[in-house]
Amino acid sequence: MNFMRRVVVVLVCCLGAIYCFAQTQVDILIKNGRILDGTGNSWYYGDVAIKNGKILKIGKLENITAAKTIDAKGLIVAPGFIDVHTHIEGGETRNPKADNFILDGVTTVVTGNCGASHTDIKKYLWRIDSIKPSINVATLIGHNDVRKAVMGTANRKPSEEELKKMENIVEDAMKNGAVGLSTGLIYIPGTYAETSEIIRLARVASRYKGVYASHMRDEGDSVVEAINEALLIGKEANLPVQISHFKLSGQHNWGRSKETVALIKKAREEGIDVTIDQYPYTASSTGLGTLLPDDVLSDGQDSINARLSRPEVRKYVKEYMLARLKKRKLKHFSYPVVANYRADTSMNGKSIEQINVLMGRKHKARYEAETVMDMMQKGGAGMVFHGMGDEDVKRIMQYPFNMFASDASIRVYGQGVPHPRGYGTNARVLSKYVRDEKVLTLEEAVRRMTSLPAQKFGLNDRGLLREGLAADIVIFDEKEVQDLSTYEQPHSYSKGFKYVLVNGQLVVENETHLGTRSGKALYGPGTNVQLTF
């Protein structure tokens, strides 16, 4: 009898040991969610186990214990969103929590867009890792700043020596982690660059498997020519093309998305790797200086002030601005609204038309043009420009090789009257265009926010819920998700994003930022730096 008891005890102990051994210990276990894996396939019920910053297992999981368990019943579990067009430089230090991105489901951003970036990419990415923001950061190398580093804002062609210096900066950037080359061809000094100059630099990026991302030379009247230039650069330099914030500016151009989307389709049929991105709004945002002729803006603020002090230049600028306004079929400069005017922040949120009246000037467009020039002499302003049609936004949105991007900075809550896209881009897509208007399916919208941008920018360990990939995950309520940021009251975080994880760490819980800063620098496919962090 004693012998049998001993046998039973031994068996029980062995079974217990086997049971314990079969248990898998993880950091975070997400249970009972509807998993949208980022491929565009339909959702399925399952669990996600996370350990050491990676996705360990996915499926109906058993025998797993976790330090933290999240019950995702009734919620969507998706890869963290990737915003491919941002301008976060400077914001990383002011607000490393990046609340406006994280609370809109964004776990990774690509910065350095529109030709504007740091030129020492190695130093910049190391700085990102020292700051430890809440989001992951990848960067492009910006042509405008490369050009400025070599030849300032001069309005001329570079010499061969200058061009080689620019090529060297781009090469160093690509070796040190940049994901591609960006241009801003409506901005100084990019607007002075000929196509051949961009091709030379794009060829350098191509050698390191980079992307060419372009704010094109025109997004209104000459948009077709601008698209063709971007496609030509990609073809000649043999690298993928990303056309930024694809749109049609100006009321007289509304409806032309039928033409522009067709151009992109045709290019892909011909074998050109071209994709686009857009923000889901009918207003853009950029500097006040875009209202003026390019030749007035070269060589810095002192030169701008000197030119605008001359009566003949002011007359030329005024005629230029009034001609463009007439083309838009508008009587007043009501469509440009101030986001941030450092010279007088009381003007934030007001249109040029309103500011002109407040200054005591006559309610006529020619006086409004004078007001613009006066503001430029005081340093200019960040603006929101209303001028796109909702039907074009929807038509562009339906194109399958189009991703969503905010074109925004890291916001400082309450500062200025910025474009609402900085707070609500993804929530707006999921609420207005998926749930309410059914322009897209939920599965397709998530694909555009995750695997499509990851594939385009070479972020190979992001964008999908797959075992072994980085655990960047967003958990949201598709019925509650909503953008709350408006043009009048932009400083409002999106709602409905219940949990957000970055590199396996919980950053958002119950729609509240925990202060976790688990983001890191992401390096492009051509990098040769030795990471020793």
mmCIF file of N, CA and C in Angstrom, residues 318-401:
data_model
loop_
_atom_site.group_PDB
_atom_site.id
_atom_site.type_symbol
_atom_site.label_atom_id
_atom_site.label_comp_id
_atom_site.label_asym_id
_atom_site.label_seq_id
_atom_site.Cartn_x
_atom_site.Cartn_y
_atom_site.Cartn_z
ATOM 1 N N LYS A 318 1.651 91.374 -56.150
ATOM 2 C CA LYS A 318 0.203 91.563 -56.021
ATOM 3 C C LYS A 318 -0.519 91.060 -57.270
ATOM 4 N N GLU A 319 -0.007 91.387 -58.434
ATOM 5 C CA GLU A 319 -0.640 90.948 -59.685
ATOM 6 C C GLU A 319 -0.604 89.417 -59.792
ATOM 7 N N TYR A 320 0.502 88.828 -59.355
ATOM 8 C CA TYR A 320 0.644 87.372 -59.373
ATOM 9 C C TYR A 320 -0.408 86.734 -58.458
ATOM 10 N N MET A 321 -0.541 87.241 -57.252
ATOM 11 C CA MET A 321 -1.483 86.677 -56.297
ATOM 12 C C MET A 321 -2.931 86.851 -56.749
ATOM 13 N N LEU A 322 -3.245 88.006 -57.290
ATOM 14 C CA LEU A 322 -4.618 88.258 -57.739
ATOM 15 C C LEU A 322 -4.988 87.383 -58.941
ATOM 16 N N ALA A 323 -4.003 87.125 -59.815
ATOM 17 C CA ALA A 323 -4.258 86.253 -60.971
ATOM 18 C C ALA A 323 -4.561 84.830 -60.507
ATOM 19 N N ARG A 324 -3.822 84.359 -59.502
ATOM 20 C CA ARG A 324 -4.070 83.019 -58.973
ATOM 21 C C ARG A 324 -5.423 82.949 -58.269
ATOM 22 N N LEU A 325 -5.775 84.011 -57.562
ATOM 23 C CA LEU A 325 -7.075 84.039 -56.885
ATOM 24 C C LEU A 325 -8.208 83.996 -57.904
ATOM 25 N N LYS A 326 -8.056 84.743 -58.980
ATOM 26 C CA LYS A 326 -9.079 84.758 -60.026
ATOM 27 C C LYS A 326 -9.234 83.375 -60.655
ATOM 28 N N LYS A 327 -8.126 82.682 -60.821
ATOM 29 C CA LYS A 327 -8.160 81.346 -61.396
ATOM 30 C C LYS A 327 -8.948 80.390 -60.508
ATOM 31 N N ARG A 328 -8.874 80.626 -59.201
ATOM 32 C CA ARG A 328 -9.634 79.818 -58.249
ATOM 33 C C ARG A 328 -11.116 80.197 -58.222
ATOM 34 N N LYS A 329 -11.468 81.246 -58.943
ATOM 35 C CA LYS A 329 -12.847 81.746 -59.006
ATOM 36 C C LYS A 329 -13.324 82.241 -57.638
ATOM 37 N N LEU A 330 -12.384 82.905 -56.935
ATOM 38 C CA LEU A 330 -12.687 83.468 -55.622
ATOM 39 C C LEU A 330 -12.492 84.981 -55.645
ATOM 40 N N LYS A 331 -13.208 85.670 -54.780
ATOM 41 C CA LYS A 331 -13.114 87.132 -54.712
ATOM 42 C C LYS A 331 -12.218 87.599 -53.567
ATOM 43 N N HIS A 332 -11.990 86.724 -52.607
ATOM 44 C CA HIS A 332 -11.200 87.092 -51.439
ATOM 45 C C HIS A 332 -10.259 85.962 -51.038
ATOM 46 N N PHE A 333 -9.233 86.330 -50.266
ATOM 47 C CA PHE A 333 -8.310 85.332 -49.728
ATOM 48 C C PHE A 333 -8.897 84.763 -48.435
ATOM 49 N N SER A 334 -10.027 84.117 -48.616
ATOM 50 C CA SER A 334 -10.721 83.506 -47.476
ATOM 51 C C SER A 334 -10.231 82.089 -47.217
ATOM 52 N N TYR A 335 -9.609 81.466 -48.210
ATOM 53 C CA TYR A 335 -9.218 80.058 -48.073
ATOM 54 C C TYR A 335 -7.921 79.849 -47.290
ATOM 55 N N PRO A 336 -6.981 80.841 -47.209
ATOM 56 C CA PRO A 336 -5.813 80.631 -46.343
ATOM 57 C C PRO A 336 -6.117 81.104 -44.915
ATOM 58 N N VAL A 337 -5.964 80.205 -43.961
ATOM 59 C CA VAL A 337 -6.260 80.497 -42.555
ATOM 60 C C VAL A 337 -4.976 80.284 -41.741
ATOM 61 N N VAL A 338 -4.682 81.214 -40.846
ATOM 62 C CA VAL A 338 -3.435 81.166 -40.082
ATOM 63 C C VAL A 338 -3.473 80.044 -39.054
ATOM 64 N N ALA A 339 -2.445 79.190 -39.076
ATOM 65 C CA ALA A 339 -2.270 78.157 -38.049
ATOM 66 C C ALA A 339 -1.377 78.672 -36.932
ATOM 67 N N ASN A 340 -0.301 79.364 -37.314
ATOM 68 C CA ASN A 340 0.616 79.910 -36.304
ATOM 69 C C ASN A 340 1.380 81.094 -36.897
ATOM 70 N N TYR A 341 1.113 82.283 -36.361
ATOM 71 C CA TYR A 341 1.769 83.519 -36.796
ATOM 72 C C TYR A 341 2.526 84.075 -35.599
ATOM 73 N N ARG A 342 3.815 83.817 -35.562
ATOM 74 C CA ARG A 342 4.612 84.171 -34.390
ATOM 75 C C ARG A 342 4.608 85.665 -34.114
ATOM 76 N N ALA A 343 4.537 86.474 -35.159
ATOM 77 C CA ALA A 343 4.564 87.924 -34.970
ATOM 78 C C ALA A 343 3.341 88.439 -34.216
ATOM 79 N N ASP A 344 2.236 87.715 -34.305
ATOM 80 C CA ASP A 344 1.006 88.130 -33.614
ATOM 81 C C ASP A 344 0.085 86.915 -33.502
ATOM 82 N N THR A 345 0.217 86.171 -32.406
ATOM 83 C CA THR A 345 -0.548 84.937 -32.255
ATOM 84 C C THR A 345 -2.045 85.164 -32.109
ATOM 85 N N SER A 346 -2.473 86.405 -31.899
ATOM 86 C CA SER A 346 -3.915 86.676 -31.840
ATOM 87 C C SER A 346 -4.579 86.473 -33.201
ATOM 88 N N MET A 347 -3.755 86.394 -34.251
ATOM 89 C CA MET A 347 -4.281 86.170 -35.603
ATOM 90 C C MET A 347 -4.461 84.689 -35.908
ATOM 91 N N ASN A 348 -3.968 83.812 -35.030
ATOM 92 C CA ASN A 348 -4.115 82.371 -35.257
ATOM 93 C C ASN A 348 -5.589 82.000 -35.365
ATOM 94 N N GLY A 349 -5.910 81.216 -36.393
ATOM 95 C CA GLY A 349 -7.287 80.778 -36.592
ATOM 96 C C GLY A 349 -8.101 81.700 -37.478
ATOM 97 N N LYS A 350 -7.511 82.795 -37.924
ATOM 98 C CA LYS A 350 -8.236 83.758 -38.767
ATOM 99 C C LYS A 350 -7.733 83.677 -40.209
ATOM 100 N N SER A 351 -8.631 83.951 -41.157
ATOM 101 C CA SER A 351 -8.260 83.942 -42.570
ATOM 102 C C SER A 351 -7.565 85.252 -42.928
ATOM 103 N N ILE A 352 -6.887 85.259 -44.067
ATOM 104 C CA ILE A 352 -6.258 86.492 -44.554
ATOM 105 C C ILE A 352 -7.324 87.565 -44.770
ATOM 106 N N GLU A 353 -8.466 87.175 -45.266
ATOM 107 C CA GLU A 353 -9.571 88.125 -45.451
ATOM 108 C C GLU A 353 -9.945 88.777 -44.116
ATOM 109 N N GLN A 354 -10.076 87.977 -43.071
ATOM 110 C CA GLN A 354 -10.439 88.508 -41.755
ATOM 111 C C GLN A 354 -9.338 89.385 -41.177
ATOM 112 N N ILE A 355 -8.087 88.966 -41.332
ATOM 113 C CA ILE A 355 -6.969 89.744 -40.804
ATOM 114 C C ILE A 355 -6.883 91.099 -41.496
ATOM 115 N N ASN A 356 -7.103 91.097 -42.790
ATOM 116 C CA ASN A 356 -7.072 92.353 -43.548
ATOM 117 C C ASN A 356 -8.098 93.354 -43.003
ATOM 118 N N VAL A 357 -9.302 92.888 -42.713
ATOM 119 C CA VAL A 357 -10.352 93.745 -42.155
ATOM 120 C C VAL A 357 -9.948 94.240 -40.767
ATOM 121 N N LEU A 358 -9.371 93.341 -39.950
ATOM 122 C CA LEU A 358 -8.939 93.729 -38.605
ATOM 123 C C LEU A 358 -7.853 94.804 -38.642
ATOM 124 N N MET A 359 -7.092 94.824 -39.723
ATOM 125 C CA MET A 359 -6.036 95.827 -39.868
ATOM 126 C C MET A 359 -6.586 97.163 -40.348
ATOM 127 N N GLY A 360 -7.885 97.214 -40.593
ATOM 128 C CA GLY A 360 -8.523 98.464 -40.999
ATOM 129 C C GLY A 360 -8.423 98.766 -42.474
ATOM 130 N N ARG A 361 -8.085 97.757 -43.260
ATOM 131 C CA ARG A 361 -7.965 97.967 -44.700
ATOM 132 C C ARG A 361 -9.290 97.685 -45.408
ATOM 133 N N LYS A 362 -9.397 98.157 -46.625
ATOM 134 C CA LYS A 362 -10.614 97.947 -47.401
ATOM 135 C C LYS A 362 -10.809 96.466 -47.692
ATOM 136 N N HIS A 363 -12.080 96.068 -47.753
ATOM 137 C CA HIS A 363 -12.426 94.658 -47.956
ATOM 138 C C HIS A 363 -12.337 94.311 -49.441
ATOM 139 N N LYS A 364 -11.095 94.335 -49.953
ATOM 140 C CA LYS A 364 -10.849 94.035 -51.358
ATOM 141 C C LYS A 364 -9.608 93.150 -51.452
ATOM 142 N N ALA A 365 -9.586 92.303 -52.460
ATOM 143 C CA ALA A 365 -8.511 91.311 -52.586
ATOM 144 C C ALA A 365 -7.147 91.966 -52.718
ATOM 145 N N ARG A 366 -7.052 93.112 -53.404
ATOM 146 C CA ARG A 366 -5.731 93.714 -53.592
ATOM 147 C C ARG A 366 -5.125 94.188 -52.275
ATOM 148 N N TYR A 367 -5.972 94.573 -51.337
ATOM 149 C CA TYR A 367 -5.470 94.950 -50.014
ATOM 150 C C TYR A 367 -5.108 93.701 -49.204
ATOM 151 N N GLU A 368 -5.817 92.623 -49.438
ATOM 152 C CA GLU A 368 -5.488 91.357 -48.777
ATOM 153 C C GLU A 368 -4.112 90.855 -49.237
ATOM 154 N N ALA A 369 -3.798 91.091 -50.520
ATOM 155 C CA ALA A 369 -2.471 90.738 -51.023
ATOM 156 C C ALA A 369 -1.395 91.558 -50.321
ATOM 157 N N GLU A 370 -1.691 92.819 -50.050
ATOM 158 C CA GLU A 370 -0.761 93.666 -49.291
ATOM 159 C C GLU A 370 -0.564 93.106 -47.879
ATOM 160 N N THR A 371 -1.640 92.634 -47.289
ATOM 161 C CA THR A 371 -1.561 92.052 -45.947
ATOM 162 C C THR A 371 -0.659 90.824 -45.932
ATOM 163 N N VAL A 372 -0.770 90.003 -46.966
ATOM 164 C CA VAL A 372 0.097 88.824 -47.072
ATOM 165 C C VAL A 372 1.559 89.242 -47.127
ATOM 166 N N MET A 373 1.858 90.241 -47.947
ATOM 167 C CA MET A 373 3.251 90.692 -48.068
ATOM 168 C C MET A 373 3.760 91.264 -46.755
ATOM 169 N N ASP A 374 2.915 92.003 -46.047
ATOM 170 C CA ASP A 374 3.318 92.537 -44.741
ATOM 171 C C ASP A 374 3.628 91.409 -43.759
ATOM 172 N N MET A 375 2.809 90.371 -43.770
ATOM 173 C CA MET A 375 3.038 89.224 -42.882
ATOM 174 C C MET A 375 4.320 88.490 -43.251
ATOM 175 N N MET A 376 4.610 88.415 -44.552
ATOM 176 C CA MET A 376 5.846 87.764 -44.985
ATOM 177 C C MET A 376 7.067 88.535 -44.509
ATOM 178 N N GLN A 377 6.961 89.868 -44.476
ATOM 179 C CA GLN A 377 8.080 90.684 -44.009
ATOM 180 C C GLN A 377 8.304 90.527 -42.500
ATOM 181 N N LYS A 378 7.310 89.983 -41.816
ATOM 182 C CA LYS A 378 7.443 89.730 -40.381
ATOM 183 C C LYS A 378 7.744 88.254 -40.087
ATOM 184 N N GLY A 379 8.172 87.533 -41.105
ATOM 185 C CA GLY A 379 8.601 86.155 -40.900
ATOM 186 C C GLY A 379 7.663 85.096 -41.430
ATOM 187 N N GLY A 380 6.533 85.506 -41.994
ATOM 188 C CA GLY A 380 5.594 84.541 -42.538
ATOM 189 C C GLY A 380 4.797 83.828 -41.462
ATOM 190 N N ALA A 381 4.051 82.813 -41.873
ATOM 191 C CA ALA A 381 3.179 82.088 -40.943
ATOM 192 C C ALA A 381 2.902 80.689 -41.463
ATOM 193 N N GLY A 382 2.585 79.793 -40.546
ATOM 194 C CA GLY A 382 2.059 78.484 -40.924
ATOM 195 C C GLY A 382 0.581 78.636 -41.222
ATOM 196 N N MET A 383 0.127 77.996 -42.279
ATOM 197 C CA MET A 383 -1.238 78.217 -42.747
ATOM 198 C C MET A 383 -1.999 76.911 -42.978
ATOM 199 N N VAL A 384 -3.317 77.010 -42.962
ATOM 200 C CA VAL A 384 -4.219 75.957 -43.431
ATOM 201 C C VAL A 384 -4.923 76.511 -44.653
ATOM 202 N N PHE A 385 -4.840 75.784 -45.774
ATOM 203 C CA PHE A 385 -5.425 76.242 -47.030
ATOM 204 C C PHE A 385 -6.624 75.369 -47.393
ATOM 205 N N HIS A 386 -7.800 75.958 -47.438
ATOM 206 C CA HIS A 386 -9.008 75.237 -47.821
ATOM 207 C C HIS A 386 -9.173 75.328 -49.337
ATOM 208 N N GLY A 387 -9.201 74.152 -49.998
ATOM 209 C CA GLY A 387 -9.280 74.251 -51.451
ATOM 210 C C GLY A 387 -9.377 72.944 -52.198
ATOM 211 N N MET A 388 -9.797 71.861 -51.529
ATOM 212 C CA MET A 388 -9.945 70.576 -52.214
ATOM 213 C C MET A 388 -11.388 70.104 -52.139
ATOM 214 N N GLY A 389 -11.764 69.253 -53.066
ATOM 215 C CA GLY A 389 -13.126 68.739 -53.118
ATOM 216 C C GLY A 389 -13.241 67.367 -52.479
ATOM 217 N N ASP A 390 -14.329 67.125 -51.759
ATOM 218 C CA ASP A 390 -14.501 65.853 -51.057
ATOM 219 C C ASP A 390 -14.620 64.679 -52.025
ATOM 220 N N GLU A 391 -15.193 64.900 -53.201
ATOM 221 C CA GLU A 391 -15.315 63.807 -54.168
ATOM 222 C C GLU A 391 -13.944 63.359 -54.659
ATOM 223 N N ASP A 392 -13.024 64.311 -54.825
ATOM 224 C CA ASP A 392 -11.654 63.944 -55.192
ATOM 225 C C ASP A 392 -10.985 63.165 -54.069
ATOM 226 N N VAL A 393 -11.202 63.610 -52.832
ATOM 227 C CA VAL A 393 -10.634 62.897 -51.679
ATOM 228 C C VAL A 393 -11.095 61.446 -51.685
ATOM 229 N N LYS A 394 -12.378 61.234 -51.917
ATOM 230 C CA LYS A 394 -12.928 59.874 -51.917
ATOM 231 C C LYS A 394 -12.401 59.047 -53.082
ATOM 232 N N ARG A 395 -12.324 59.660 -54.255
ATOM 233 C CA ARG A 395 -11.860 58.914 -55.428
ATOM 234 C C ARG A 395 -10.404 58.487 -55.249
ATOM 235 N N ILE A 396 -9.588 59.382 -54.760
ATOM 236 C CA ILE A 396 -8.185 59.048 -54.503
ATOM 237 C C ILE A 396 -8.090 57.963 -53.439
ATOM 238 N N MET A 397 -8.942 58.054 -52.429
ATOM 239 C CA MET A 397 -8.941 57.096 -51.331
ATOM 240 C C MET A 397 -9.254 55.680 -51.806
ATOM 241 N N GLN A 398 -10.044 55.547 -52.826
ATOM 242 C CA GLN A 398 -10.437 54.228 -53.308
ATOM 243 C C GLN A 398 -9.330 53.529 -54.098
ATOM 244 N N TYR A 399 -8.280 54.266 -54.441
ATOM 245 C CA TYR A 399 -7.181 53.653 -55.178
ATOM 246 C C TYR A 399 -6.405 52.721 -54.253
ATOM 247 N N PRO A 400 -6.215 51.460 -54.615
ATOM 248 C CA PRO A 400 -5.684 50.468 -53.662
ATOM 249 C C PRO A 400 -4.227 50.649 -53.253
ATOM 250 N N PHE A 401 -3.426 51.356 -54.055
ATOM 251 C CA PHE A 401 -2.016 51.534 -53.693
ATOM 252 C C PHE A 401 -1.787 52.931 -53.125
#
